[in-house]
Amino acid sequence: MRGAVIHAPGDVRFETLADPKISRPTDAIIRTVATCVCGSDLWPYRGAEPIGDPHPMGHEYVGIVEEVGGEVTNVRPGQFVVGSFATSDNTCANCRNGWQSSCLNREFMSTCQADYVRIPNAHGTLVATDEHPDAEVVPSLLAVSDVMGTGWYAALAAEVKPGSTAVVVGDGAVGLCGVIAAKELGAERIIAMSRHESRQKLALEFGATDIVSKRGDEGIARVKDLTGGIGADSVLECVGTAESMRQALHSARPGGNVGFVGVPHDVSVEGQELFFSQVGLRGGPAPVRRYLPDLIDRVLSGRINPGKVFDLTLPLDQVAEGYRAMDERRAVKALLKP
């Protein structure tokens, strides 16, 4: 088969790889229908994370089941399935508590920008649709496997409630999906922090009521102006930098909550600052599997359309261009089709 391999910062190649095989009875093999480049893939691509030896890339996927191990009974060959970037058995104590991304048998997906993918913990990870979906909804189902589920978790972690005010820090795919989530959870006012016109337009389409284009102290001051000098009830931090975390914490009101889902890089929170802010802070890798049935239903019913975050579609063999386009901010998110 063929797949993406990262060799060094800025160096992603499309190469011939060994076909995946069932190695455990809980595995499944899927034929990829669509995959994509994630914003978090850009950390190693930009040299912000070590790469080590060349290795495959990708953790978002939808596909057709080709083969299953002997202990996989919830999906069968021929079915269209959606999974999560973090696999889970869906039976351990953490899974039963709704934290499948902390499953005791968790494995993070990392080989999905390829023709075929082995899915560990397939019985607890994959959710099959009743029938093969129409092509136009495949991008939204792909978004559910990570960015929509992550944006949903950010909104829940920030405790977005009906009638509340929410701020979304970050205008990448996760931030834009966070706008969708805040709208679906009933936020009355949604302030999207974005400096890019095309992303601002999409945020407004998804339900944002206000746009703040400033960053840092100016951005915080503008949020305070929009909220009567108090701050927002809920803030979704969807970037992962020290600047974005500070902006999120200082945009929340006392008693408000920050849900942070941007993978932290050089982020530290000073104890005294957090103590006197009286702001709740929760984050981490999203338990996407918990939300899959609900989000799939919302997509198939036409209630949400997170697939609009894909503004560039390429054949899989042009994966390197997908990375370049996102790195250069020519694309919000690149969808790849084998």
CSV table of C-alpha atoms in Angstrom, one decimal:
chain,number,residue,atom,x,y,z
A,1,MET,CA,0.0,0.0,0.0
A,2,ARG,CA,1.0,3.7,0.0
A,3,GLY,CA,1.1,6.2,2.8
A,4,ALA,CA,2.7,9.4,4.2
A,5,VAL,CA,6.0,9.2,6.0
A,6,ILE,CA,7.7,12.1,7.8
A,7,HIS,CA,11.4,12.2,7.5
A,8,ALA,CA,12.4,15.6,8.9
A,9,PRO,CA,10.8,19.0,9.5
A,10,GLY,CA,9.1,20.1,6.3
A,11,ASP,CA,9.8,16.7,4.7
A,12,VAL,CA,6.7,14.4,4.2
A,13,ARG,CA,6.9,11.8,1.5
A,14,PHE,CA,4.4,9.5,-0.1
A,15,GLU,CA,5.9,6.0,0.0
A,16,THR,CA,5.2,2.3,-0.5
A,17,LEU,CA,4.6,0.7,2.9
A,18,ALA,CA,3.9,-2.8,4.1
A,19,ASP,CA,0.2,-3.7,4.1
A,20,PRO,CA,-1.3,-3.8,7.6
A,21,LYS,CA,-2.2,-7.1,9.1
A,22,ILE,CA,-4.3,-8.4,11.9
A,23,SER,CA,-1.9,-8.8,14.8
A,24,ARG,CA,-4.4,-9.2,17.7
A,25,PRO,CA,-7.9,-10.6,17.8
A,26,THR,CA,-9.2,-7.1,18.7
A,27,ASP,CA,-7.8,-5.6,15.5
A,28,ALA,CA,-9.6,-4.6,12.3
A,29,ILE,CA,-8.3,-3.5,8.9
A,30,ILE,CA,-10.1,-0.7,7.1
A,31,ARG,CA,-9.7,0.6,3.6
A,32,THR,CA,-9.5,4.4,3.9
A,33,VAL,CA,-12.3,6.4,2.3
A,34,ALA,CA,-11.0,9.7,3.5
A,35,THR,CA,-8.2,11.0,5.8
A,36,CYS,CA,-6.7,14.4,6.4
A,37,VAL,CA,-3.9,16.5,7.8
A,38,CYS,CA,-4.4,17.7,11.3
A,39,GLY,CA,-3.2,20.9,12.9
A,40,SER,CA,-1.4,18.8,15.5
A,41,ASP,CA,0.5,17.1,12.6
A,42,LEU,CA,2.1,20.5,12.0
A,43,TRP,CA,4.0,20.5,15.3
A,44,PRO,CA,6.6,17.9,14.1
A,45,TYR,CA,6.4,19.2,10.5
A,46,ARG,CA,7.5,22.7,11.8
A,47,GLY,CA,10.2,21.1,14.0
A,48,ALA,CA,8.4,21.9,17.3
A,49,GLU,CA,8.3,18.2,18.2
A,50,PRO,CA,11.1,15.6,17.7
A,51,ILE,CA,10.6,13.3,14.8
A,52,GLY,CA,13.3,10.6,15.4
A,53,ASP,CA,13.3,7.9,12.7
A,54,PRO,CA,11.1,8.3,9.7
A,55,HIS,CA,7.5,7.1,10.5
A,56,PRO,CA,4.0,7.1,9.1
A,57,MET,CA,1.6,10.0,9.9
A,58,GLY,CA,-2.1,10.6,10.4
A,59,HIS,CA,-4.8,9.9,13.0
A,60,GLU,CA,-8.1,10.9,11.4
A,61,TYR,CA,-10.0,8.4,9.3
A,62,VAL,CA,-13.2,7.0,7.9
A,63,GLY,CA,-13.3,3.8,5.9
A,64,ILE,CA,-14.7,0.4,4.9
A,65,VAL,CA,-14.0,-2.6,7.0
A,66,GLU,CA,-11.9,-5.1,5.1
A,67,GLU,CA,-11.1,-7.7,7.8
A,68,VAL,CA,-11.7,-8.2,11.6
A,69,GLY,CA,-10.0,-10.2,14.3
A,70,GLY,CA,-11.8,-13.0,16.1
A,71,GLU,CA,-12.9,-10.9,19.0
A,72,VAL,CA,-14.4,-8.0,16.9
A,73,THR,CA,-18.2,-8.5,16.7
A,74,ASN,CA,-19.6,-5.0,16.5
A,75,VAL,CA,-18.4,-4.3,13.0
A,76,ARG,CA,-18.1,-6.6,10.0
A,77,PRO,CA,-16.4,-6.4,6.6
A,78,GLY,CA,-18.1,-4.1,4.1
A,79,GLN,CA,-19.4,-1.6,6.7
A,80,PHE,CA,-18.6,2.1,6.6
A,81,VAL,CA,-17.0,3.0,10.0
A,82,VAL,CA,-15.9,6.1,11.9
A,83,GLY,CA,-13.3,5.9,14.7
A,84,SER,CA,-11.3,8.0,17.0
A,85,PHE,CA,-7.7,9.2,17.1
A,86,ALA,CA,-7.4,7.4,20.5
A,87,THR,CA,-8.5,3.8,20.5
A,88,SER,CA,-10.3,2.3,23.4
A,89,ASP,CA,-11.7,-1.1,24.5
A,90,ASN,CA,-14.8,0.8,25.8
A,91,THR,CA,-15.0,-1.6,28.8
A,92,CYS,CA,-12.4,-0.6,31.3
A,93,ALA,CA,-13.2,1.6,34.2
A,94,ASN,CA,-12.1,4.8,32.5
A,95,CYS,CA,-14.1,4.0,29.4
A,96,ARG,CA,-17.2,3.2,31.5
A,97,ASN,CA,-16.8,6.6,33.1
A,98,GLY,CA,-16.8,8.3,29.7
A,99,TRP,CA,-13.0,8.9,29.4
A,100,GLN,CA,-12.2,6.6,26.5
A,101,SER,CA,-9.2,8.7,25.6
A,102,SER,CA,-7.7,7.5,28.9
A,103,CYS,CA,-8.6,3.9,28.3
A,104,LEU,CA,-6.3,1.5,30.1
A,105,ASN,CA,-5.6,-0.2,26.8
A,106,ARG,CA,-5.4,3.1,24.7
A,107,GLU,CA,-3.3,3.4,21.6
A,108,PHE,CA,-3.0,6.6,19.7
A,109,MET,CA,-3.5,6.3,15.9
A,110,SER,CA,-0.6,7.4,13.9
A,111,THR,CA,-0.7,5.6,10.5
A,112,CYS,CA,-4.0,6.9,8.9
A,113,GLN,CA,-2.7,8.9,6.0
A,114,ALA,CA,-2.5,5.7,4.0
A,115,ASP,CA,-4.6,3.4,1.8
A,116,TYR,CA,-5.2,0.9,4.6
A,117,VAL,CA,-5.1,1.2,8.3
A,118,ARG,CA,-5.0,-1.3,11.2
A,119,ILE,CA,-7.3,-0.2,14.0
A,120,PRO,CA,-6.4,-1.6,17.5
A,121,ASN,CA,-9.2,-2.1,20.0
A,122,ALA,CA,-11.6,-2.1,17.0
A,123,HIS,CA,-14.5,-3.5,19.0
A,124,GLY,CA,-14.6,-0.5,21.3
A,125,THR,CA,-13.3,2.2,18.9
A,126,LEU,CA,-15.3,1.8,15.6
A,127,VAL,CA,-18.9,2.9,15.0
A,128,ALA,CA,-20.6,1.7,11.9
A,129,THR,CA,-23.2,3.7,10.0
A,130,ASP,CA,-26.4,1.9,9.0
A,131,GLU,CA,-25.5,2.2,5.4
A,132,HIS,CA,-22.8,3.7,3.3
A,133,PRO,CA,-23.2,7.5,3.5
A,134,ASP,CA,-23.5,9.8,0.5
A,135,ALA,CA,-20.2,11.3,-0.6
A,136,GLU,CA,-21.2,14.8,0.4
A,137,VAL,CA,-21.4,13.9,4.1
A,138,VAL,CA,-18.1,12.0,4.2
A,139,PRO,CA,-16.0,15.1,5.1
A,140,SER,CA,-18.3,15.8,8.1
A,141,LEU,CA,-18.0,12.2,9.3
A,142,LEU,CA,-14.3,12.5,8.9
A,143,ALA,CA,-14.3,15.7,11.0
A,144,VAL,CA,-16.2,13.7,13.7
A,145,SER,CA,-13.2,11.4,14.1
A,146,ASP,CA,-11.2,14.2,15.7
A,147,VAL,CA,-11.7,17.9,15.2
A,148,MET,CA,-15.5,17.9,15.7
A,149,GLY,CA,-15.2,15.6,18.7
A,150,THR,CA,-12.4,17.7,20.1
A,151,GLY,CA,-14.3,20.9,19.7
A,152,TRP,CA,-17.3,19.2,21.3
A,153,TYR,CA,-15.2,18.2,24.3
A,154,ALA,CA,-13.7,21.7,24.6
A,155,ALA,CA,-17.2,23.1,24.9
A,156,LEU,CA,-18.3,20.5,27.5
A,157,ALA,CA,-15.1,21.0,29.5
A,158,ALA,CA,-15.7,24.7,29.5
A,159,GLU,CA,-19.3,24.0,30.7
A,160,VAL,CA,-21.1,25.8,27.9
A,161,LYS,CA,-24.8,26.0,28.9
A,162,PRO,CA,-27.9,27.4,27.3
A,163,GLY,CA,-28.0,31.2,27.4
A,164,SER,CA,-24.3,31.5,28.2
A,165,THR,CA,-21.5,33.5,26.6
A,166,ALA,CA,-18.6,31.5,25.1
A,167,VAL,CA,-15.2,32.6,23.7
A,168,VAL,CA,-13.3,30.4,21.2
A,169,VAL,CA,-9.6,31.0,21.1
A,170,GLY,CA,-8.2,29.6,17.9
A,171,ASP,CA,-9.7,29.6,14.3
A,172,GLY,CA,-8.3,26.4,13.1
A,173,ALA,CA,-10.5,23.4,12.4
A,174,VAL,CA,-10.9,22.5,16.1
A,175,GLY,CA,-11.7,26.1,17.0
A,176,LEU,CA,-14.3,26.4,14.2
A,177,CYS,CA,-15.8,23.1,15.3
A,178,GLY,CA,-15.8,24.5,18.9
A,179,VAL,CA,-18.1,27.3,17.6
A,180,ILE,CA,-20.5,24.6,16.2
A,181,ALA,CA,-20.4,22.8,19.6
A,182,ALA,CA,-21.1,26.0,21.6
A,183,LYS,CA,-24.0,26.8,19.3
A,184,GLU,CA,-25.4,23.2,19.6
A,185,LEU,CA,-25.1,23.4,23.4
A,186,GLY,CA,-27.1,26.6,23.6
A,187,ALA,CA,-24.6,29.4,24.0
A,188,GLU,CA,-26.4,32.7,23.4
A,189,ARG,CA,-23.3,34.6,22.5
A,190,ILE,CA,-20.2,33.1,20.9
A,191,ILE,CA,-17.1,35.3,20.5
A,192,ALA,CA,-14.6,33.8,18.0
A,193,MET,CA,-11.1,35.1,18.1
A,194,SER,CA,-9.7,35.1,14.6
A,195,ARG,CA,-7.5,37.3,12.4
A,196,HIS,CA,-8.3,35.6,9.1
A,197,GLU,CA,-11.2,36.8,7.0
A,198,SER,CA,-12.1,33.4,5.5
A,199,ARG,CA,-12.1,31.7,8.9
A,200,GLN,CA,-14.1,34.6,10.4
A,201,LYS,CA,-16.8,34.1,7.7
A,202,LEU,CA,-16.9,30.4,8.5
A,203,ALA,CA,-17.1,31.0,12.2
A,204,LEU,CA,-20.1,33.3,11.7
A,205,GLU,CA,-21.7,30.7,9.5
A,206,PHE,CA,-21.3,28.2,12.2
A,207,GLY,CA,-22.9,30.4,14.8
A,208,ALA,CA,-20.4,33.0,16.1
A,209,THR,CA,-22.1,36.3,17.1
A,210,ASP,CA,-18.9,38.3,17.4
A,211,ILE,CA,-15.4,38.3,16.0
A,212,VAL,CA,-12.4,39.6,17.9
A,213,SER,CA,-9.3,40.0,15.7
A,214,LYS,CA,-6.9,41.2,18.4
A,215,ARG,CA,-4.6,39.0,20.4
A,216,GLY,CA,-2.9,39.2,23.7
A,217,ASP,CA,-3.9,42.0,26.1
A,218,GLU,CA,-5.8,43.8,23.3
A,219,GLY,CA,-7.8,40.7,22.6
A,220,ILE,CA,-8.5,40.1,26.3
A,221,ALA,CA,-9.6,43.8,26.7
A,222,ARG,CA,-12.0,43.5,23.7
A,223,VAL,CA,-13.6,40.3,25.2
A,224,LYS,CA,-14.0,42.2,28.5
A,225,ASP,CA,-15.6,45.1,26.6
A,226,LEU,CA,-18.1,42.7,25.0
A,227,THR,CA,-19.0,41.1,28.3
A,228,GLY,CA,-19.6,44.1,30.5
A,229,GLY,CA,-16.1,44.1,31.9
A,230,ILE,CA,-16.5,40.7,33.5
A,231,GLY,CA,-15.4,38.0,31.0
A,232,ALA,CA,-17.0,35.0,29.4
A,233,ASP,CA,-18.8,32.1,31.2
A,234,SER,CA,-16.9,29.6,29.0
A,235,VAL,CA,-13.7,29.8,27.0
A,236,LEU,CA,-12.5,27.1,24.6
A,237,GLU,CA,-8.7,27.1,24.1
A,238,CYS,CA,-8.0,25.4,20.8
A,239,VAL,CA,-4.4,26.3,20.0
A,240,GLY,CA,-1.9,25.0,22.6
A,241,THR,CA,0.5,27.9,23.0
A,242,ALA,CA,1.5,29.9,26.1
A,243,GLU,CA,-0.2,33.0,24.5
A,244,SER,CA,-3.4,31.2,23.7
A,245,MET,CA,-3.7,29.8,27.2
A,246,ARG,CA,-3.1,33.1,28.8
A,247,GLN,CA,-5.6,34.7,26.5
A,248,ALA,CA,-8.1,32.0,27.5
A,249,LEU,CA,-7.6,32.3,31.2
A,250,HIS,CA,-7.9,36.1,31.3
A,251,SER,CA,-11.0,36.0,29.0
A,252,ALA,CA,-13.0,34.0,31.5
A,253,ARG,CA,-15.0,35.5,34.3
A,254,PRO,CA,-14.5,34.6,37.9
A,255,GLY,CA,-16.4,31.3,38.3
A,256,GLY,CA,-16.1,30.7,34.6
A,257,ASN,CA,-14.4,27.7,32.9
A,258,VAL,CA,-11.7,27.1,30.4
A,259,GLY,CA,-11.7,23.9,28.3
A,260,PHE,CA,-8.3,23.4,26.7
A,261,VAL,CA,-7.8,21.0,23.9
A,262,GLY,CA,-4.8,22.5,22.0
A,263,VAL,CA,-1.9,20.2,22.6
A,264,PRO,CA,0.3,22.3,25.0
A,265,HIS,CA,3.7,23.5,23.9
A,266,ASP,CA,5.7,25.6,26.3
A,267,VAL,CA,2.5,26.2,28.3
A,268,SER,CA,2.7,26.8,32.1
A,269,VAL,CA,0.1,28.1,34.5
A,270,GLU,CA,1.3,30.0,37.5
A,271,GLY,CA,-0.4,28.8,40.7
A,272,GLN,CA,-1.1,32.2,42.2
A,273,GLU,CA,-2.6,33.5,38.9
A,274,LEU,CA,-4.9,30.5,38.6
A,275,PHE,CA,-5.8,30.6,42.3
A,276,PHE,CA,-7.0,34.2,42.3
A,277,SER,CA,-8.6,34.0,38.9
A,278,GLN,CA,-11.2,31.5,40.3
A,279,VAL,CA,-11.5,30.0,36.9
A,280,GLY,CA,-12.0,26.3,36.4
A,281,LEU,CA,-9.5,24.6,34.0
A,282,ARG,CA,-10.0,21.2,32.3
A,283,GLY,CA,-8.6,19.7,29.2
A,284,GLY,CA,-6.7,16.9,27.6
A,285,PRO,CA,-7.2,14.5,24.6
A,286,ALA,CA,-10.9,14.4,23.8
A,287,PRO,CA,-12.8,11.2,24.6
A,288,VAL,CA,-14.2,11.3,21.0
A,289,ARG,CA,-15.6,7.7,21.3
A,290,ARG,CA,-18.1,8.9,23.9
A,291,TYR,CA,-19.6,11.4,21.4
A,292,LEU,CA,-19.4,9.4,18.2
A,293,PRO,CA,-23.0,8.1,18.1
A,294,ASP,CA,-24.5,11.5,18.9
A,295,LEU,CA,-22.3,13.4,16.5
A,296,ILE,CA,-22.8,10.9,13.7
A,297,ASP,CA,-26.5,11.3,14.1
A,298,ARG,CA,-26.2,15.1,14.0
A,299,VAL,CA,-24.2,14.9,10.8
A,300,LEU,CA,-26.5,12.4,9.0
A,301,SER,CA,-29.6,14.4,10.0
A,302,GLY,CA,-28.1,17.5,8.5
A,303,ARG,CA,-28.1,19.4,11.8
A,304,ILE,CA,-24.3,20.1,11.7
A,305,ASN,CA,-21.9,20.3,8.8
A,306,PRO,CA,-18.4,20.4,10.2
A,307,GLY,CA,-17.0,19.1,6.9
A,308,LYS,CA,-16.9,22.7,5.8
A,309,VAL,CA,-13.6,23.1,7.7
A,310,PHE,CA,-12.0,21.2,4.8
A,311,ASP,CA,-11.2,23.9,2.3
A,312,LEU,CA,-8.7,21.9,0.3
A,313,THR,CA,-9.2,18.4,-1.1
A,314,LEU,CA,-6.3,16.5,-2.6
A,315,PRO,CA,-5.5,13.0,-3.8
A,316,LEU,CA,-3.6,11.1,-1.1
A,317,ASP,CA,-0.5,11.0,-3.2
A,318,GLN,CA,-0.3,14.8,-2.8
A,319,VAL,CA,-0.3,14.7,1.0
A,320,ALA,CA,2.9,16.8,1.1
A,321,GLU,CA,1.1,19.6,-0.6
A,322,GLY,CA,-1.6,19.3,2.1
A,323,TYR,CA,1.0,19.9,4.8
A,324,ARG,CA,2.5,22.8,2.9
A,325,ALA,CA,-0.9,24.5,2.4
A,326,MET,CA,-1.8,24.2,6.1
A,327,ASP,CA,1.6,25.3,7.3
A,328,GLU,CA,1.4,28.4,5.0
A,329,ARG,CA,-2.2,29.0,6.1
A,330,ARG,CA,-3.4,28.6,2.6
A,331,ALA,CA,-5.9,26.0,4.0
A,332,VAL,CA,-7.7,25.5,7.2
A,333,LYS,CA,-7.6,21.7,6.8
A,334,ALA,CA,-6.7,19.4,3.9
A,335,LEU,CA,-8.8,16.4,3.1
A,336,LEU,CA,-7.1,13.5,1.4
A,337,LYS,CA,-8.8,10.9,-0.7
A,338,PRO,CA,-7.0,7.6,-1.8
